[in-house]
PQR file with spaces between the fields and no chain letter, atoms N, CA, C, O and H, PARSE charges and radii, in Angstrom:
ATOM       1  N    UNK     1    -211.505  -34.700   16.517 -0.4000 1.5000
ATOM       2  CA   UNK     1    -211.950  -36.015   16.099 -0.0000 2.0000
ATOM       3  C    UNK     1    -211.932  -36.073   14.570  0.5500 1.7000
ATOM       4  O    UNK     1    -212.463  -35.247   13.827 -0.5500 1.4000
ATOM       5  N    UNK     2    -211.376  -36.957   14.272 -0.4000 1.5000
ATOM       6  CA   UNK     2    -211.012  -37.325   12.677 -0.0000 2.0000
ATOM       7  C    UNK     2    -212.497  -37.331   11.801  0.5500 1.7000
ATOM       8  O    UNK     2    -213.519  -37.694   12.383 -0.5500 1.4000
ATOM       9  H    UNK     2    -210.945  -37.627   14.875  0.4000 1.0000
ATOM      10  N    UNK     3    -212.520  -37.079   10.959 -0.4000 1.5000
ATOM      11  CA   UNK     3    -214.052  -37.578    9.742 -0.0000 2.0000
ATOM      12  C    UNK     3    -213.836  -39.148    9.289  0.5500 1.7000
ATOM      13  O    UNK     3    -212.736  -39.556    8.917 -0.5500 1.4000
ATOM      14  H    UNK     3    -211.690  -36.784   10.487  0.4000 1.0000
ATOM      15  N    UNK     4    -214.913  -39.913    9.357 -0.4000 1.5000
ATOM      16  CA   UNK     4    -215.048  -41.114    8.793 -0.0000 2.0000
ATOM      17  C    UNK     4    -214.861  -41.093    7.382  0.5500 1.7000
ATOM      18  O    UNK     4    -215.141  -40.057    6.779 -0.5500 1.4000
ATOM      19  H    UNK     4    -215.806  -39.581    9.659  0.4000 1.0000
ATOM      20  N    UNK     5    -214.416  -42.115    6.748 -0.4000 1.5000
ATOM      21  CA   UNK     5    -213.627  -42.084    5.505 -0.0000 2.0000
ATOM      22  C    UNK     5    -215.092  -42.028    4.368  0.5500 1.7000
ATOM      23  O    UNK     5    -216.101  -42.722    4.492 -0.5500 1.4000
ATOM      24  H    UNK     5    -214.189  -42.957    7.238  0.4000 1.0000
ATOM      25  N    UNK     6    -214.847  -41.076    3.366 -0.4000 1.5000
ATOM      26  CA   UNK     6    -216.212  -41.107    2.162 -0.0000 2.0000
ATOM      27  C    UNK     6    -215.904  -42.803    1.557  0.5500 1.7000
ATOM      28  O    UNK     6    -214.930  -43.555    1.526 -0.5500 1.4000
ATOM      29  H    UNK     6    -214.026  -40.513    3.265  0.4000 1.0000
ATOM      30  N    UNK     7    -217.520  -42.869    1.071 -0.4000 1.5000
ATOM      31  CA   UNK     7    -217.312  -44.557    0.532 -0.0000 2.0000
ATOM      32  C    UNK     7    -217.278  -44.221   -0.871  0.5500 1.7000
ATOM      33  O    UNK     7    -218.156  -43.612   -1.483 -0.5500 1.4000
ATOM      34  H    UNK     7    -218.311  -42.259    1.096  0.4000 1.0000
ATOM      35  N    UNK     8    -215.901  -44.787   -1.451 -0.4000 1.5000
ATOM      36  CA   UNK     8    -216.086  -44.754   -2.863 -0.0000 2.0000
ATOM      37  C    UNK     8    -216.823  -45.490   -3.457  0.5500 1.7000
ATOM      38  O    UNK     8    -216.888  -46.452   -2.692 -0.5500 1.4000
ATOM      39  H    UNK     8    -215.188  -45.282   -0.954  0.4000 1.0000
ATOM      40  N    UNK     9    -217.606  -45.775   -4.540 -0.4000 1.5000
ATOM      41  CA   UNK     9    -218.398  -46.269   -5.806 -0.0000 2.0000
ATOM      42  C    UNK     9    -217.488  -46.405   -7.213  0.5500 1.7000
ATOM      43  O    UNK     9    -217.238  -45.376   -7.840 -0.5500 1.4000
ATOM      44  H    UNK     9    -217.553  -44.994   -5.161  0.4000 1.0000
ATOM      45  N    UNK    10    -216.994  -47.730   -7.697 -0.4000 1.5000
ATOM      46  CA   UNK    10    -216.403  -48.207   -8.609 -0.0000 2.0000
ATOM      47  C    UNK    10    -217.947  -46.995  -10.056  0.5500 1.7000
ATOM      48  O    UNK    10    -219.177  -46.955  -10.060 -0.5500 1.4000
ATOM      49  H    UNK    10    -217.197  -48.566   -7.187  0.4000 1.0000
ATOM      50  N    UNK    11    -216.682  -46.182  -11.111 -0.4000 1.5000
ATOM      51  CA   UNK    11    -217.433  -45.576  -11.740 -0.0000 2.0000
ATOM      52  C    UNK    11    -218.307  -44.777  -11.558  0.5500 1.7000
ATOM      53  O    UNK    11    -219.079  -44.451  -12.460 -0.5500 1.4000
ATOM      54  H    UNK    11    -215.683  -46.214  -11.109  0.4000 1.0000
ATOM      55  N    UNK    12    -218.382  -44.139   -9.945 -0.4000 1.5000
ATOM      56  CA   UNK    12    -219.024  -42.969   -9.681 -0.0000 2.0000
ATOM      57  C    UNK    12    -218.757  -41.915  -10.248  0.5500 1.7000
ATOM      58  O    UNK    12    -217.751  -41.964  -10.955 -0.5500 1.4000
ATOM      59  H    UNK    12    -217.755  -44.404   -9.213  0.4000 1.0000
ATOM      60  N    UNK    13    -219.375  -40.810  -10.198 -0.4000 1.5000
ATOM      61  CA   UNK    13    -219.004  -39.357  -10.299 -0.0000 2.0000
ATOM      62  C    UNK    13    -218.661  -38.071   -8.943  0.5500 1.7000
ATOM      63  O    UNK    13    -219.623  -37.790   -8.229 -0.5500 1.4000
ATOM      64  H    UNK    13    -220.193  -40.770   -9.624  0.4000 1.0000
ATOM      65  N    UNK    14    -217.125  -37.267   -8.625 -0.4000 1.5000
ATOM      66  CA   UNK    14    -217.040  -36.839   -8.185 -0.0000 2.0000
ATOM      67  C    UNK    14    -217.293  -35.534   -8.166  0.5500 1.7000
ATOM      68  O    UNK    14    -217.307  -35.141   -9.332 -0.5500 1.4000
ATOM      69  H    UNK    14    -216.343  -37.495   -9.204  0.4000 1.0000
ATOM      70  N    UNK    15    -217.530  -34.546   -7.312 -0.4000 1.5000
ATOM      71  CA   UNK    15    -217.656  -33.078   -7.683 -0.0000 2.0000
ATOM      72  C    UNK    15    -216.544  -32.947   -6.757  0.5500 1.7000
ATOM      73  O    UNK    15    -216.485  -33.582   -5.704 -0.5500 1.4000
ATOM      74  H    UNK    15    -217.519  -34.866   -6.364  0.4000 1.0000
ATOM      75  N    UNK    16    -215.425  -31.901   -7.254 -0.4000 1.5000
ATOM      76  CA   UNK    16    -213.862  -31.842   -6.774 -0.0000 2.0000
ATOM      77  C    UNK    16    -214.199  -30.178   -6.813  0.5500 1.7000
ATOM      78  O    UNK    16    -214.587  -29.859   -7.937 -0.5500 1.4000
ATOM      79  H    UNK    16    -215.472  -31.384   -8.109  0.4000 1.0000
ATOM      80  N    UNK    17    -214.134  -28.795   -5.658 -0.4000 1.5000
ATOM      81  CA   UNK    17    -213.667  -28.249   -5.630 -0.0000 2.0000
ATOM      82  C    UNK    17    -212.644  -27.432   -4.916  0.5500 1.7000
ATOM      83  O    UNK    17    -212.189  -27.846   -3.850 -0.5500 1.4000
ATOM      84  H    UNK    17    -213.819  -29.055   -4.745  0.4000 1.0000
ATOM      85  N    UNK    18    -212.202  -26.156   -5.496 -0.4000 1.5000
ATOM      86  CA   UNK    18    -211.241  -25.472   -4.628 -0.0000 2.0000
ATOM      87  C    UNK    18    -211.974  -24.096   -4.152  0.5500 1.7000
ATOM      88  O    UNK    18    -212.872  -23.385   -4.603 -0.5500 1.4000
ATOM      89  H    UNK    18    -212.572  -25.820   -6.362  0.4000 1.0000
ATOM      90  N    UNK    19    -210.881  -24.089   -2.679 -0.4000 1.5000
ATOM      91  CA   UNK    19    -211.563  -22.835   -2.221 -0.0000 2.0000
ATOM      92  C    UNK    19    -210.321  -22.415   -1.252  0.5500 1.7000
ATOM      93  O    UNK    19    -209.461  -23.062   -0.654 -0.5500 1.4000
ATOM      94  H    UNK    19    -210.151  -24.667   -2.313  0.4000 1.0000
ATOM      95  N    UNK    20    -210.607  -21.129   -1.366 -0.4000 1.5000
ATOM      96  CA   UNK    20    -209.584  -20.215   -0.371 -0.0000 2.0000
ATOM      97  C    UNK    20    -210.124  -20.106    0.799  0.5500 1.7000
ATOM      98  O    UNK    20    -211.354  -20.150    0.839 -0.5500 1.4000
ATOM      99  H    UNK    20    -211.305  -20.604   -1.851  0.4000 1.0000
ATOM     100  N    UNK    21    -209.207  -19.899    2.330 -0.4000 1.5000
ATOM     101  CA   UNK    21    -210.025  -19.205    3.150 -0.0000 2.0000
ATOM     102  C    UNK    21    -210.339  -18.030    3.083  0.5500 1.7000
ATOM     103  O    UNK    21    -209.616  -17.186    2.555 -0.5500 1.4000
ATOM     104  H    UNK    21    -208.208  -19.863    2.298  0.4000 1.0000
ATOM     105  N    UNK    22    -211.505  -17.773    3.625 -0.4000 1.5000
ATOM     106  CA   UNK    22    -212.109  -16.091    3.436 -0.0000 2.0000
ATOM     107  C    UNK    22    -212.009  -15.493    2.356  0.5500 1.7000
ATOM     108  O    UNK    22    -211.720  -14.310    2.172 -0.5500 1.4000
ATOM     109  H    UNK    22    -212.092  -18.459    4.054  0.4000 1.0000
ATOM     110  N    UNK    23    -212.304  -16.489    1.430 -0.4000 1.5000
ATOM     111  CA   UNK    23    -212.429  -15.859    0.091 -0.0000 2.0000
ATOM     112  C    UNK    23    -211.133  -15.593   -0.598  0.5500 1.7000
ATOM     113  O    UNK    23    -211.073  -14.673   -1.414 -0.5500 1.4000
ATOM     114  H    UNK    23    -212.539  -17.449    1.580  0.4000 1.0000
ATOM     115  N    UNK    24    -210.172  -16.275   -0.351 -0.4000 1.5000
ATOM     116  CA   UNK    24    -208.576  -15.500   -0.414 -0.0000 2.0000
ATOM     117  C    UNK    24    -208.915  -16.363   -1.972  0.5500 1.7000
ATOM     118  O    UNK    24    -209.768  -17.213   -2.230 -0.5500 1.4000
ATOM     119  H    UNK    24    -210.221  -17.022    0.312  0.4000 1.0000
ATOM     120  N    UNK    25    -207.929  -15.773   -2.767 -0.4000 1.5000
ATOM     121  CA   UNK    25    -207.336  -16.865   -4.537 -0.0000 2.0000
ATOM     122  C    UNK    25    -206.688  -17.759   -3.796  0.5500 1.7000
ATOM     123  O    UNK    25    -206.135  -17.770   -2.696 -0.5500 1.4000
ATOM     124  H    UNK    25    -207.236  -15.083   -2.557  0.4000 1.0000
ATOM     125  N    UNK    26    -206.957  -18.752   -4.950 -0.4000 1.5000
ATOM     126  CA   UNK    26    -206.171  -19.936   -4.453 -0.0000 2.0000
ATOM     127  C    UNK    26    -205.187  -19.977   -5.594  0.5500 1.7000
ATOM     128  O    UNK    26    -204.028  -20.343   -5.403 -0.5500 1.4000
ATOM     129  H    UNK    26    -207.406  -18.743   -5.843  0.4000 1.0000
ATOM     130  N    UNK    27    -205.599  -19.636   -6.691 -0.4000 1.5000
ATOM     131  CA   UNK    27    -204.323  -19.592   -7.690 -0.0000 2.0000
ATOM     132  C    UNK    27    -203.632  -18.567   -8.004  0.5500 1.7000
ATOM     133  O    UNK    27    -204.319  -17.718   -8.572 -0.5500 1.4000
ATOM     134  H    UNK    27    -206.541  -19.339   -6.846  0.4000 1.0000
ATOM     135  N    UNK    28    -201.991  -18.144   -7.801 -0.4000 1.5000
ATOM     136  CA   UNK    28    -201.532  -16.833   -8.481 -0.0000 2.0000
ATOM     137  C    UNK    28    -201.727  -16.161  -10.067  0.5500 1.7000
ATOM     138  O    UNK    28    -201.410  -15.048  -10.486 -0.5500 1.4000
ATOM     139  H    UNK    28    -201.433  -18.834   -7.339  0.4000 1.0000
ATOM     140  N    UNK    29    -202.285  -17.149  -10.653 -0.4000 1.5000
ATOM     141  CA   UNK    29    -202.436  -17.088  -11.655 -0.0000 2.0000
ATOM     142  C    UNK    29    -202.950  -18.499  -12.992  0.5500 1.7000
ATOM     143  O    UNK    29    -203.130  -19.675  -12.675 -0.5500 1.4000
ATOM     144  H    UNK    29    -202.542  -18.053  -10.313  0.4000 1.0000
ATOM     145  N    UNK    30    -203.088  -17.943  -14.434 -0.4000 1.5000
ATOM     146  CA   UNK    30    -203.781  -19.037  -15.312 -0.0000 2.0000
ATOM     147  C    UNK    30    -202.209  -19.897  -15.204  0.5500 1.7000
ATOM     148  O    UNK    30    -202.531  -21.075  -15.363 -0.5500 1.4000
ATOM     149  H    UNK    30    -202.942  -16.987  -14.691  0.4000 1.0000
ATOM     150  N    UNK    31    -200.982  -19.853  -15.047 -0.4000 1.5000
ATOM     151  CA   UNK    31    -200.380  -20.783  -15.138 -0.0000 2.0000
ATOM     152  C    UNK    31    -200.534  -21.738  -13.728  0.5500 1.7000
ATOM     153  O    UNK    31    -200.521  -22.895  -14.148 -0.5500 1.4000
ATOM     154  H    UNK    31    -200.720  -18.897  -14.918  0.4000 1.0000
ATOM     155  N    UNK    32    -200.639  -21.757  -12.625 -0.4000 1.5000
ATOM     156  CA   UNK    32    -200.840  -22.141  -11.531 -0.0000 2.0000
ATOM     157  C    UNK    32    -202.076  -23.330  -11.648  0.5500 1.7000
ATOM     158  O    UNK    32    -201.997  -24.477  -11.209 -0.5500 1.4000
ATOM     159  H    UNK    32    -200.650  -20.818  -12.283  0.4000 1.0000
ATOM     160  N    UNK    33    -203.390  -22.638  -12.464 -0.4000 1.5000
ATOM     161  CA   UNK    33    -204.492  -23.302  -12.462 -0.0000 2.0000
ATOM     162  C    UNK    33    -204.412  -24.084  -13.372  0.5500 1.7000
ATOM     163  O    UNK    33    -205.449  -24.716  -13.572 -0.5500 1.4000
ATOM     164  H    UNK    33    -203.454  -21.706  -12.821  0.4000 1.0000
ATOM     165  N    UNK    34    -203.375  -24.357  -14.180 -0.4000 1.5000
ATOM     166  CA   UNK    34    -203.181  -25.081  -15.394 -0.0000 2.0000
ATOM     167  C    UNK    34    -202.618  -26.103  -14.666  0.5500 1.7000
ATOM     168  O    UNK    34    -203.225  -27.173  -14.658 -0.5500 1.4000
ATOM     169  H    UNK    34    -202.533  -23.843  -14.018  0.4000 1.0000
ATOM     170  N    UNK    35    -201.416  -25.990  -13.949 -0.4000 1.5000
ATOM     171  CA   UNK    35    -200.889  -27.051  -13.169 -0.0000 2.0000
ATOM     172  C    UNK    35    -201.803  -27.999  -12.365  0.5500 1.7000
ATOM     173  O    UNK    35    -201.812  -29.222  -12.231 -0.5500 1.4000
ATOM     174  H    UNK    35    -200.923  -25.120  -13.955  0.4000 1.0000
ATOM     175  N    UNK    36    -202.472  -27.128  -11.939 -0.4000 1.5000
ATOM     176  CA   UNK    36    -203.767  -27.874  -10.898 -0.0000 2.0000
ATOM     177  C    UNK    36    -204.582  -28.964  -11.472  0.5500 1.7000
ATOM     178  O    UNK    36    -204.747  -30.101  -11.031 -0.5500 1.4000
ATOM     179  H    UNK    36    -202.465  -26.134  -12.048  0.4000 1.0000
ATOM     180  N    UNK    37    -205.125  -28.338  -12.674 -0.4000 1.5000
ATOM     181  CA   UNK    37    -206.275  -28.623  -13.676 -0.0000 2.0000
ATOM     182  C    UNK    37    -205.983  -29.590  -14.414  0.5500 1.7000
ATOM     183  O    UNK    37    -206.906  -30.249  -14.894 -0.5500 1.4000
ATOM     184  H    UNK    37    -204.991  -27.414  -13.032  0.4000 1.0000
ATOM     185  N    UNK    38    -204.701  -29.909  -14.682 -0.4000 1.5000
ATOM     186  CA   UNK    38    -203.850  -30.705  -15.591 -0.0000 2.0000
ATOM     187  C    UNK    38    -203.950  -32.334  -15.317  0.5500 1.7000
ATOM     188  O    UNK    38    -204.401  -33.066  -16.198 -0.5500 1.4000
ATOM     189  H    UNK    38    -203.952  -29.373  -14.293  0.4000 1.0000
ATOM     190  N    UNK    39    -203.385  -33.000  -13.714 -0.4000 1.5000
ATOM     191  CA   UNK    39    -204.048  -34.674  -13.571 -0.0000 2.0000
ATOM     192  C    UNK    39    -205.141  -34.791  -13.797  0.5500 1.7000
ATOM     193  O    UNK    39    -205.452  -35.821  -14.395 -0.5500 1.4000
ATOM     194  H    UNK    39    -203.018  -32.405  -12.999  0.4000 1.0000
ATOM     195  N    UNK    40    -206.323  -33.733  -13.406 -0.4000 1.5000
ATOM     196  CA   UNK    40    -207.768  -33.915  -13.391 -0.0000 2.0000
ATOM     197  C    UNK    40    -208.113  -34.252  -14.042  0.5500 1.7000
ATOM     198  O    UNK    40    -209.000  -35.098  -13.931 -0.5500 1.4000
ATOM     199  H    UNK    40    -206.070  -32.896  -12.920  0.4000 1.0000
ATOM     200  N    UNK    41    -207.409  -33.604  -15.804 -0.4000 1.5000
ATOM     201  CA   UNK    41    -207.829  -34.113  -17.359 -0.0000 2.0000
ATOM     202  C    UNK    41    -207.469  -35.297  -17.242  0.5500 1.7000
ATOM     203  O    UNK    41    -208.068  -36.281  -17.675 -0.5500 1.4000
ATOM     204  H    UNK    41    -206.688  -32.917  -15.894  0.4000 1.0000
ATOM     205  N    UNK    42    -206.506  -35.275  -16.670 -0.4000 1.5000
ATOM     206  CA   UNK    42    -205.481  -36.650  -17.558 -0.0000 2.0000
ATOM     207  C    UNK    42    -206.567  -37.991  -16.546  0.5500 1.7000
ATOM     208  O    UNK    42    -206.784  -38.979  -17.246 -0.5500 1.4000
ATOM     209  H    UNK    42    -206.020  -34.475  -16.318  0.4000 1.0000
ATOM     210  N    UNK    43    -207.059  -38.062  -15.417 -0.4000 1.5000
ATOM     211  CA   UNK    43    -207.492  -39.291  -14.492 -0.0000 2.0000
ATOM     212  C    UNK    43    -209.048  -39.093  -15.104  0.5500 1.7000
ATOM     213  O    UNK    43    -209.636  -40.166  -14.964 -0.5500 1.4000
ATOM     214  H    UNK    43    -206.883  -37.259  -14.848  0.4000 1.0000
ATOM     215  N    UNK    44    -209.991  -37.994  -15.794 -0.4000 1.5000
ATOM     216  CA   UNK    44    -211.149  -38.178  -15.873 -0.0000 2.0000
ATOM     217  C    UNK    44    -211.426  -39.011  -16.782  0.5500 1.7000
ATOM     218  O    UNK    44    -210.536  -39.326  -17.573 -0.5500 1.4000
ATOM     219  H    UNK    44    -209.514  -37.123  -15.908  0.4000 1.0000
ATOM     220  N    UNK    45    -213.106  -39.736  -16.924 -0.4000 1.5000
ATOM     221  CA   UNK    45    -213.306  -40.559  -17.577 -0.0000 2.0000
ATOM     222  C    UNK    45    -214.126  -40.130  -18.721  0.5500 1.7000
ATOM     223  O    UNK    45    -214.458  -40.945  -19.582 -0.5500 1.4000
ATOM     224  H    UNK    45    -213.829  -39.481  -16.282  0.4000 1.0000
Protein backbone atom coordinates (compact mmCIF):
# COMPACT_ATOMS: atom_id res chain seq x y z
CA UNK A 1 0.00 0.00 0.00
CA UNK A 2 1.36 3.31 -1.23
CA UNK A 3 2.13 6.33 1.62
CA UNK A 4 -0.19 9.32 1.43
CA UNK A 5 1.47 12.23 -0.15
CA UNK A 6 3.53 14.79 2.69
CA UNK A 7 1.66 18.29 2.64
CA UNK A 8 3.91 20.87 1.50
CA UNK A 9 3.94 24.50 3.25
CA UNK A 10 4.75 27.49 0.80
CA UNK A 11 8.34 28.63 2.71
CA UNK A 12 8.59 25.77 5.01
CA UNK A 13 11.66 24.16 6.19
CA UNK A 14 12.79 20.66 5.11
CA UNK A 15 15.11 18.18 6.91
CA UNK A 16 16.52 16.05 3.71
CA UNK A 17 18.55 13.02 4.67
CA UNK A 18 20.67 10.17 3.26
CA UNK A 19 21.08 6.79 4.37
CA UNK A 20 22.44 3.44 3.31
CA UNK A 21 20.93 0.14 3.98
CA UNK A 22 22.51 -1.52 6.96
CA UNK A 23 24.63 1.05 7.41
CA UNK A 24 26.26 0.55 3.90
CA UNK A 25 28.09 4.38 2.38
CA UNK A 26 26.07 5.89 0.27
CA UNK A 27 28.80 7.92 -1.28
CA UNK A 28 32.10 6.44 -3.00
CA UNK A 29 33.59 9.27 -2.16
CA UNK A 30 34.00 13.55 -1.44
CA UNK A 31 33.52 13.80 -5.22
CA UNK A 32 30.19 11.82 -5.32
CA UNK A 33 28.90 13.90 -2.23
CA UNK A 34 29.71 17.02 -3.98
CA UNK A 35 27.52 15.98 -6.84
CA UNK A 36 24.73 15.18 -4.44
CA UNK A 37 25.18 18.28 -2.25
CA UNK A 38 25.46 20.57 -5.18
CA UNK A 39 21.22 21.31 -6.33
CA UNK A 40 20.66 21.40 -2.58
CA UNK A 41 22.92 24.67 -2.49
CA UNK A 42 21.79 25.88 -5.53
CA UNK A 43 17.40 25.35 -4.57
CA UNK A 44 18.08 26.46 -0.72
CA UNK A 45 16.75 29.59 0.58
Amino acid sequence: MARKPRIEYEGAFYHVITRGNQLQRVFKGDDDFQKYISPQKFFRV
